[in-house]
Amino acid sequence: MNGTLTLVATPIGNLGDLSPRAVEALAGADLVCCEDTRRTGSLLKHVGVRAAELKRVDEHTEFEAIPAVLDRLSAGEQIVLVSDAGTPGVSDPGERLVSAAISADHEVTTIPGPVAAISALVASGLPTGRFVFEGFLARKGRARDEQVAAIAGERRTVVLYESPNRVAATLMLLAERCGADRRAVIARELTKLHEEFRRGTLAELATWAAGGVKGEVVLVIDGATDVAELEDAQLVERLSVARAGGASRRDAVDAVVAETGAKKRRVYELALNL
Ligand code: SAM
C-alpha cells in the first residue's frame, strides 16, 4: 500500500468547523504532524479522537522532519499534516514537506476547510472574481516597500495577514502609498464570538486601528480601479523602488508600465525627473 500525505484544514476559531472528513483522516492516520502537539491534542480530544502518534512539525522543524516523514510514507503509512489553525501551507508550515513528498513520488492530497484569507475575502463585499494573497508583509526594508508599491498598482483585490499590534502602522503606510480613499475591510476574529467586519477607506481604518486592535485580523484591500487615477507620486514611488533595486531607467519604466498599465510616455517623463 502506498503512503499518503494529507493536508487537513482545521478551524480558525469555531471548533464546529472541523469537517467529518477531517475527523476521519485524523482518526485513521498513523502519524499526525502538527505545529503544537498540545494544541492539536486538545482539538482531537474535543472530537473524541485518539491519534496514533503526534509529531511536532513547525516552521523551525519542518525541514529536519522531512527524511523521517518520507521514510514513513515509503513504508505505506497514512500521514496527516495540520497547522495550529486553518489550512497548512497558507502562511503556515507545509510547503516544504509537500514539495519533498511530491519529489519522492508520494501521493499528496488535502481535506479542505477554513482559510482565514478566503473567509475574509468572500464576506468583505469587495470584488472576489480576481484576487491576490500576499500573506504577511515584510516587517521593514526594501522588501516591504516593494510589496506596498506592488499593492498600490494592483488591480485585483489584495488579501493580507497582519498581527494586531502592527495593523495600525500597516494601514497608515497603505493609506499613504495606495491612496487614503482606497476601500478596504478588516475582518477580525473570524468565526469567533467577537467576529467583526469593519469596512471603510484605508485612511478611516488606519484611524480606527490607531486606537488599538485586539484579536486576529485579515486585511482585504480593493484593487486600483483606474490606472488614470494613479497619482504621479505613486508611479514615482514605484520607479524609485525599481531603481533602488538596481534596475536601469529603461527597465524601471518597463516594469512600472507592465505593472500599472500606465502610458509609457508618462512614466518615462516621470523617470527623467527622478
Ligand atoms: N493557515 C491559516 C489559514 O489558513 O488562514 C493562517 C495562519 S497564519 C500563521 C495566522 C494569521 O491568519 C493571523 O495572523 C491572521 O492574520 C489570520 N487569521 C487566522 N485566524 C483568523 C481569524 N479567526 N480571524 C481573522 N484572521 C485570522
mmCIF file of C-alpha atoms and ligand atoms in Angstrom:
data_model
loop_
_atom_site.group_PDB
_atom_site.id
_atom_site.type_symbol
_atom_site.label_atom_id
_atom_site.label_comp_id
_atom_site.label_asym_id
_atom_site.label_seq_id
_atom_site.Cartn_x
_atom_site.Cartn_y
_atom_site.Cartn_z
ATOM 1 C CA MET A 1 0.000 0.000 0.000
ATOM 2 C CA ASN A 2 1.216 3.488 -0.832
ATOM 3 C CA GLY A 3 1.585 6.062 1.870
ATOM 4 C CA THR A 4 -0.277 9.339 1.515
ATOM 5 C CA LEU A 5 0.428 12.773 2.914
ATOM 6 C CA THR A 6 -2.892 14.503 3.626
ATOM 7 C CA LEU A 7 -3.104 18.209 4.458
ATOM 8 C CA VAL A 8 -6.076 18.646 6.721
ATOM 9 C CA ALA A 9 -7.655 22.044 7.393
ATOM 10 C CA THR A 10 -8.682 22.756 10.989
ATOM 11 C CA PRO A 11 -10.873 25.513 12.498
ATOM 12 C CA ILE A 12 -9.722 29.169 12.641
ATOM 13 C CA GLY A 13 -11.776 29.745 15.770
ATOM 14 C CA ASN A 14 -15.032 27.844 15.830
ATOM 15 C CA LEU A 15 -14.412 24.171 16.584
ATOM 16 C CA GLY A 16 -17.661 23.284 14.829
ATOM 17 C CA ASP A 17 -15.852 23.956 11.547
ATOM 18 C CA LEU A 18 -13.807 20.746 11.727
ATOM 19 C CA SER A 19 -15.325 18.623 8.966
ATOM 20 C CA PRO A 20 -16.386 14.976 9.392
ATOM 21 C CA ARG A 21 -13.846 14.003 6.741
ATOM 22 C CA ALA A 22 -11.110 15.829 8.676
ATOM 23 C CA VAL A 23 -12.033 13.888 11.837
ATOM 24 C CA GLU A 24 -11.950 10.626 9.875
ATOM 25 C CA ALA A 25 -8.486 11.401 8.469
ATOM 26 C CA LEU A 26 -7.120 12.363 11.892
ATOM 27 C CA ALA A 27 -8.539 9.204 13.458
ATOM 28 C CA GLY A 28 -7.169 6.968 10.694
ATOM 29 C CA ALA A 29 -3.679 8.487 10.449
ATOM 30 C CA ASP A 30 -0.587 6.574 11.526
ATOM 31 C CA LEU A 31 1.036 9.908 12.266
ATOM 32 C CA VAL A 32 -0.334 13.433 12.740
ATOM 33 C CA CYS A 33 2.267 16.156 12.144
ATOM 34 C CA CYS A 34 1.298 19.417 13.839
ATOM 35 C CA GLU A 35 2.794 22.740 14.899
ATOM 36 C CA ASP A 36 1.937 22.296 18.554
ATOM 37 C CA THR A 37 1.135 18.867 19.986
ATOM 38 C CA ARG A 38 -0.778 20.330 22.929
ATOM 39 C CA ARG A 39 -2.997 22.481 20.740
ATOM 40 C CA THR A 40 -3.740 19.696 18.245
ATOM 41 C CA GLY A 41 -4.113 17.299 21.186
ATOM 42 C CA SER A 42 -6.953 19.389 22.611
ATOM 43 C CA LEU A 43 -8.640 19.642 19.197
ATOM 44 C CA LEU A 44 -8.505 15.848 18.910
ATOM 45 C CA LYS A 45 -9.823 15.465 22.434
ATOM 46 C CA HIS A 46 -12.709 17.769 21.563
ATOM 47 C CA VAL A 47 -13.806 15.415 18.777
ATOM 48 C CA GLY A 48 -13.050 12.249 20.752
ATOM 49 C CA VAL A 49 -10.144 11.114 18.575
ATOM 50 C CA ARG A 50 -7.083 9.412 19.977
ATOM 51 C CA ALA A 51 -4.300 9.926 17.430
ATOM 52 C CA ALA A 52 -1.901 7.032 16.847
ATOM 53 C CA GLU A 53 1.014 9.457 17.162
ATOM 54 C CA LEU A 54 1.542 13.213 17.215
ATOM 55 C CA LYS A 55 4.778 14.771 15.977
ATOM 56 C CA ARG A 56 5.800 18.384 16.169
ATOM 57 C CA VAL A 57 6.457 19.867 12.722
ATOM 58 C CA ASP A 58 6.597 23.649 12.939
ATOM 59 C CA GLU A 59 8.387 26.326 10.913
ATOM 60 C CA HIS A 60 11.669 25.531 12.687
ATOM 61 C CA THR A 61 11.460 21.737 12.462
ATOM 62 C CA GLU A 62 9.701 21.208 9.118
ATOM 63 C CA PHE A 63 12.907 20.845 7.148
ATOM 64 C CA GLU A 64 14.574 18.386 9.508
ATOM 65 C CA ALA A 65 11.352 16.340 9.783
ATOM 66 C CA ILE A 66 11.278 15.636 6.033
ATOM 67 C CA PRO A 67 13.512 12.497 5.869
ATOM 68 C CA ALA A 68 11.600 10.684 8.641
ATOM 69 C CA VAL A 69 8.230 11.561 7.113
ATOM 70 C CA LEU A 70 9.392 10.365 3.669
ATOM 71 C CA ASP A 71 10.604 7.054 5.183
ATOM 72 C CA ARG A 72 7.239 6.504 6.776
ATOM 73 C CA LEU A 73 5.414 7.346 3.537
ATOM 74 C CA SER A 74 7.649 4.775 1.796
ATOM 75 C CA ALA A 75 6.592 2.246 4.414
ATOM 76 C CA GLY A 76 2.979 2.856 3.335
ATOM 77 C CA GLU A 77 1.835 4.948 6.284
ATOM 78 C CA GLN A 78 -1.011 7.474 6.218
ATOM 79 C CA ILE A 79 0.367 10.790 7.393
ATOM 80 C CA VAL A 80 -1.700 13.859 8.185
ATOM 81 C CA LEU A 81 -0.335 17.394 8.393
ATOM 82 C CA VAL A 82 -2.286 20.047 10.287
ATOM 83 C CA SER A 83 -1.303 23.525 11.454
ATOM 84 C CA ASP A 84 -2.449 25.419 14.538
ATOM 85 C CA ALA A 85 -5.388 26.877 12.630
ATOM 86 C CA GLY A 86 -6.766 26.888 9.118
ATOM 87 C CA THR A 87 -5.095 25.304 6.149
ATOM 88 C CA PRO A 88 -1.498 24.052 6.390
ATOM 89 C CA GLY A 89 0.802 25.708 3.856
ATOM 90 C CA VAL A 90 -1.124 29.000 3.937
ATOM 91 C CA SER A 91 1.248 31.241 5.940
ATOM 92 C CA ASP A 92 1.923 28.052 7.899
ATOM 93 C CA PRO A 93 4.313 25.086 7.556
ATOM 94 C CA GLY A 94 3.582 22.572 4.809
ATOM 95 C CA GLU A 95 5.092 23.806 1.565
ATOM 96 C CA ARG A 96 8.493 22.165 2.033
ATOM 97 C CA LEU A 97 7.065 18.849 3.208
ATOM 98 C CA VAL A 98 4.613 18.733 0.304
ATOM 99 C CA SER A 99 7.326 19.538 -2.201
ATOM 100 C CA ALA A 100 9.619 16.831 -0.773
ATOM 101 C CA ALA A 101 6.823 14.234 -0.787
ATOM 102 C CA ILE A 102 5.972 15.015 -4.417
ATOM 103 C CA SER A 103 9.639 14.833 -5.436
ATOM 104 C CA ALA A 104 9.832 11.391 -3.820
ATOM 105 C CA ASP A 105 6.738 10.291 -5.806
ATOM 106 C CA HIS A 106 4.404 10.028 -2.844
ATOM 107 C CA GLU A 107 0.735 10.781 -3.053
ATOM 108 C CA VAL A 108 -0.323 14.136 -1.617
ATOM 109 C CA THR A 109 -3.916 15.135 -1.040
ATOM 110 C CA THR A 110 -5.949 17.545 1.059
ATOM 111 C CA ILE A 111 -9.101 17.724 3.101
ATOM 112 C CA PRO A 112 -10.211 21.318 2.581
ATOM 113 C CA GLY A 113 -11.715 23.601 5.166
ATOM 114 C CA PRO A 114 -11.198 27.000 6.795
ATOM 115 C CA VAL A 115 -8.748 29.557 5.388
ATOM 116 C CA ALA A 116 -8.946 32.982 7.054
ATOM 117 C CA ALA A 117 -7.984 34.746 3.806
ATOM 118 C CA ILE A 118 -10.874 33.254 1.840
ATOM 119 C CA SER A 119 -13.466 33.810 4.568
ATOM 120 C CA ALA A 120 -12.378 37.452 4.835
ATOM 121 C CA LEU A 121 -12.437 37.926 1.066
ATOM 122 C CA VAL A 122 -15.860 36.450 0.399
ATOM 123 C CA ALA A 123 -17.567 38.428 3.171
ATOM 124 C CA SER A 124 -15.666 41.665 2.509
ATOM 125 C CA GLY A 125 -18.000 42.999 -0.143
ATOM 126 C CA LEU A 126 -15.003 43.765 -2.367
ATOM 127 C CA PRO A 127 -14.606 42.101 -5.780
ATOM 128 C CA THR A 128 -13.922 38.370 -5.440
ATOM 129 C CA GLY A 129 -13.506 37.474 -9.122
ATOM 130 C CA ARG A 130 -9.753 38.094 -9.150
ATOM 131 C CA PHE A 131 -7.632 38.465 -6.055
ATOM 132 C CA VAL A 132 -4.065 38.108 -4.793
ATOM 133 C CA PHE A 133 -2.924 36.791 -1.438
ATOM 134 C CA GLU A 134 0.200 38.436 -0.022
ATOM 135 C CA GLY A 135 0.407 36.585 3.305
ATOM 136 C CA PHE A 136 2.251 38.701 5.902
ATOM 137 C CA LEU A 137 4.087 41.769 4.564
ATOM 138 C CA ALA A 138 7.798 42.004 5.278
ATOM 139 C CA ARG A 139 8.218 43.962 8.504
ATOM 140 C CA LYS A 140 10.635 46.553 7.145
ATOM 141 C CA GLY A 141 13.148 47.481 4.499
ATOM 142 C CA ARG A 142 13.119 47.271 0.751
ATOM 143 C CA ALA A 143 11.060 44.077 0.657
ATOM 144 C CA ARG A 144 8.227 45.883 2.476
ATOM 145 C CA ASP A 145 8.490 48.924 0.170
ATOM 146 C CA GLU A 146 8.352 46.702 -2.889
ATOM 147 C CA GLN A 147 5.323 44.804 -1.635
ATOM 148 C CA VAL A 148 3.469 48.004 -0.800
ATOM 149 C CA ALA A 149 4.374 49.517 -4.185
ATOM 150 C CA ALA A 150 3.009 46.402 -5.884
ATOM 151 C CA ILE A 151 -0.216 46.646 -3.871
ATOM 152 C CA ALA A 152 -0.563 50.324 -4.835
ATOM 153 C CA GLY A 153 -0.761 49.407 -8.517
ATOM 154 C CA GLU A 154 -2.524 46.053 -8.131
ATOM 155 C CA ARG A 155 -5.878 45.933 -9.859
ATOM 156 C CA ARG A 156 -7.057 42.742 -8.210
ATOM 157 C CA THR A 157 -8.379 42.639 -4.652
ATOM 158 C CA VAL A 158 -5.478 42.114 -2.230
ATOM 159 C CA VAL A 159 -5.684 39.947 0.890
ATOM 160 C CA LEU A 160 -3.101 40.327 3.669
ATOM 161 C CA TYR A 161 -2.496 38.741 7.036
ATOM 162 C CA GLU A 162 -1.273 41.033 9.785
ATOM 163 C CA SER A 163 -0.683 40.860 13.511
ATOM 164 C CA PRO A 164 -2.985 43.024 15.645
ATOM 165 C CA ASN A 165 -0.150 45.152 17.008
ATOM 166 C CA ARG A 166 1.173 46.038 13.546
ATOM 167 C CA VAL A 167 -2.105 46.561 11.742
ATOM 168 C CA ALA A 168 -2.364 50.312 12.501
ATOM 169 C CA ALA A 169 1.110 51.056 11.104
ATOM 170 C CA THR A 170 0.469 48.887 8.056
ATOM 171 C CA LEU A 171 -2.833 50.622 7.322
ATOM 172 C CA MET A 172 -1.198 54.014 7.689
ATOM 173 C CA LEU A 173 1.516 53.075 5.213
ATOM 174 C CA LEU A 174 -1.038 51.609 2.795
ATOM 175 C CA ALA A 175 -3.172 54.771 3.016
ATOM 176 C CA GLU A 176 -0.122 56.868 2.243
ATOM 177 C CA ARG A 177 1.067 54.773 -0.717
ATOM 178 C CA CYS A 178 -2.182 53.395 -2.184
ATOM 179 C CA GLY A 179 -4.342 56.459 -1.637
ATOM 180 C CA ALA A 180 -6.285 57.377 1.501
ATOM 181 C CA ASP A 181 -9.603 56.726 -0.267
ATOM 182 C CA ARG A 182 -8.918 53.153 -1.355
ATOM 183 C CA ARG A 183 -11.672 50.914 0.038
ATOM 184 C CA ALA A 184 -10.639 48.203 2.459
ATOM 185 C CA VAL A 185 -12.042 45.809 5.041
ATOM 186 C CA ILE A 186 -10.653 44.498 8.307
ATOM 187 C CA ALA A 187 -12.008 41.020 9.048
ATOM 188 C CA ARG A 188 -11.401 40.409 12.734
ATOM 189 C CA GLU A 189 -11.854 37.285 14.859
ATOM 190 C CA LEU A 190 -13.484 35.296 12.054
ATOM 191 C CA THR A 191 -15.839 32.535 13.217
ATOM 192 C CA LYS A 192 -15.344 33.604 16.852
ATOM 193 C CA LEU A 193 -17.638 35.292 19.354
ATOM 194 C CA HIS A 194 -16.451 38.814 18.514
ATOM 195 C CA GLU A 195 -16.279 38.435 14.741
ATOM 196 C CA GLU A 196 -16.310 41.829 13.062
ATOM 197 C CA PHE A 197 -16.104 43.198 9.524
ATOM 198 C CA ARG A 198 -15.035 46.828 9.579
ATOM 199 C CA ARG A 199 -15.417 48.485 6.204
ATOM 200 C CA GLY A 200 -14.145 51.891 5.127
ATOM 201 C CA THR A 201 -11.324 53.677 3.355
ATOM 202 C CA LEU A 202 -7.707 52.921 4.209
ATOM 203 C CA ALA A 203 -7.490 56.281 5.998
ATOM 204 C CA GLU A 204 -10.638 55.608 8.060
ATOM 205 C CA LEU A 205 -9.461 52.130 9.013
ATOM 206 C CA ALA A 206 -5.983 53.439 9.898
ATOM 207 C CA THR A 207 -7.571 55.992 12.253
ATOM 208 C CA TRP A 208 -9.760 53.316 13.810
ATOM 209 C CA ALA A 209 -6.829 50.910 14.236
ATOM 210 C CA ALA A 210 -4.686 53.601 15.873
ATOM 211 C CA GLY A 211 -6.894 53.169 18.932
ATOM 212 C CA GLY A 212 -5.600 49.571 19.304
ATOM 213 C CA VAL A 213 -6.786 46.346 17.718
ATOM 214 C CA LYS A 214 -7.422 43.092 19.527
ATOM 215 C CA GLY A 215 -7.648 39.605 18.069
ATOM 216 C CA GLU A 216 -6.690 38.117 14.735
ATOM 217 C CA VAL A 217 -7.134 40.171 11.588
ATOM 218 C CA VAL A 218 -7.148 39.852 7.831
ATOM 219 C CA LEU A 219 -6.934 42.971 5.615
ATOM 220 C CA VAL A 220 -8.783 42.994 2.326
ATOM 221 C CA ILE A 221 -7.920 45.897 0.027
ATOM 222 C CA ASP A 222 -9.737 46.959 -3.119
ATOM 223 C CA GLY A 223 -7.730 46.841 -6.325
ATOM 224 C CA ALA A 224 -6.563 50.032 -8.018
ATOM 225 C CA THR A 225 -9.694 50.800 -10.007
ATOM 226 C CA ASP A 226 -8.446 53.009 -12.762
ATOM 227 C CA VAL A 227 -4.888 53.428 -13.842
ATOM 228 C CA ALA A 228 -5.619 57.010 -14.845
ATOM 229 C CA GLU A 229 -6.302 57.645 -11.162
ATOM 230 C CA LEU A 230 -2.811 56.543 -10.171
ATOM 231 C CA GLU A 231 -1.145 59.692 -8.935
ATOM 232 C CA ASP A 232 2.215 60.712 -10.355
ATOM 233 C CA ALA A 233 3.590 60.289 -6.833
ATOM 234 C CA GLN A 234 2.549 56.622 -6.827
ATOM 235 C CA LEU A 235 4.245 55.989 -10.167
ATOM 236 C CA VAL A 236 7.354 57.818 -8.945
ATOM 237 C CA GLU A 237 7.361 55.687 -5.804
ATOM 238 C CA ARG A 238 7.276 52.522 -7.893
ATOM 239 C CA LEU A 239 10.008 53.841 -10.188
ATOM 240 C CA SER A 240 12.175 54.683 -7.172
ATOM 241 C CA VAL A 241 11.742 51.211 -5.712
ATOM 242 C CA ALA A 242 12.694 49.607 -9.042
ATOM 243 C CA ARG A 243 15.718 51.903 -9.423
ATOM 244 C CA ALA A 244 16.809 51.273 -5.819
ATOM 245 C CA GLY A 245 16.599 47.562 -6.601
ATOM 246 C CA GLY A 246 19.235 48.048 -9.309
ATOM 247 C CA ALA A 247 17.018 48.380 -12.413
ATOM 248 C CA SER A 248 18.217 50.676 -15.177
ATOM 249 C CA ARG A 249 15.971 53.633 -16.022
ATOM 250 C CA ARG A 250 14.610 51.847 -19.056
ATOM 251 C CA ASP A 251 13.941 48.595 -17.130
ATOM 252 C CA ALA A 252 12.295 50.522 -14.305
ATOM 253 C CA VAL A 253 9.998 52.285 -16.793
ATOM 254 C CA ASP A 254 9.124 48.983 -18.494
ATOM 255 C CA ALA A 255 8.414 47.315 -15.163
ATOM 256 C CA VAL A 256 6.141 50.128 -13.956
ATOM 257 C CA VAL A 257 4.292 50.241 -17.281
ATOM 258 C CA ALA A 258 3.775 46.474 -17.142
ATOM 259 C CA GLU A 259 2.588 46.552 -13.526
ATOM 260 C CA THR A 260 0.241 49.507 -13.807
ATOM 261 C CA GLY A 261 -0.778 49.766 -17.447
ATOM 262 C CA ALA A 262 0.100 53.491 -17.290
ATOM 263 C CA LYS A 263 1.174 55.172 -20.539
ATOM 264 C CA LYS A 264 4.884 54.627 -21.271
ATOM 265 C CA ARG A 265 5.450 58.252 -22.215
ATOM 266 C CA ARG A 266 4.045 59.465 -18.885
ATOM 267 C CA VAL A 267 6.145 57.011 -16.871
ATOM 268 C CA TYR A 268 9.246 57.829 -18.917
ATOM 269 C CA GLU A 269 8.833 61.547 -18.267
ATOM 270 C CA LEU A 270 8.467 60.921 -14.550
ATOM 271 C CA ALA A 271 11.577 58.734 -14.640
ATOM 272 C CA LEU A 272 13.568 61.536 -16.302
ATOM 273 C CA ASN A 273 12.789 63.810 -13.354
ATOM 274 C CA LEU A 274 13.686 61.285 -10.672
HETATM 275 N N1 SAM B 1 -3.148 28.760 7.956
HETATM 276 C C1 SAM B 1 -4.002 29.834 8.398
HETATM 277 C C2 SAM B 1 -5.160 29.992 7.405
HETATM 278 O O1 SAM B 1 -5.434 29.028 6.679
HETATM 279 O O2 SAM B 1 -5.792 31.023 7.373
HETATM 280 C C3 SAM B 1 -3.238 31.124 8.614
HETATM 281 C C4 SAM B 1 -2.169 31.017 9.659
HETATM 282 S S1 SAM B 1 -1.284 32.498 9.899
HETATM 283 C C5 SAM B 1 0.034 31.938 10.910
HETATM 284 C C6 SAM B 1 -2.243 33.346 11.102
HETATM 285 C C7 SAM B 1 -2.902 34.599 10.528
HETATM 286 O O3 SAM B 1 -4.109 34.228 9.864
HETATM 287 C C8 SAM B 1 -3.343 35.601 11.593
HETATM 288 O O4 SAM B 1 -2.293 36.473 11.938
HETATM 289 C C9 SAM B 1 -4.460 36.330 10.905
HETATM 290 O O5 SAM B 1 -3.957 37.298 10.016
HETATM 291 C C10 SAM B 1 -5.107 35.186 10.109
HETATM 292 N N2 SAM B 1 -6.175 34.542 10.888
HETATM 293 C C11 SAM B 1 -6.182 33.285 11.368
HETATM 294 N N3 SAM B 1 -7.330 33.041 12.023
HETATM 295 C C12 SAM B 1 -8.080 34.164 11.941
HETATM 296 C C13 SAM B 1 -9.370 34.546 12.414
HETATM 297 N N4 SAM B 1 -10.123 33.710 13.110
HETATM 298 N N5 SAM B 1 -9.823 35.793 12.134
HETATM 299 C C14 SAM B 1 -9.064 36.660 11.425
HETATM 300 N N6 SAM B 1 -7.827 36.352 10.967
HETATM 301 C C15 SAM B 1 -7.341 35.126 11.210
#
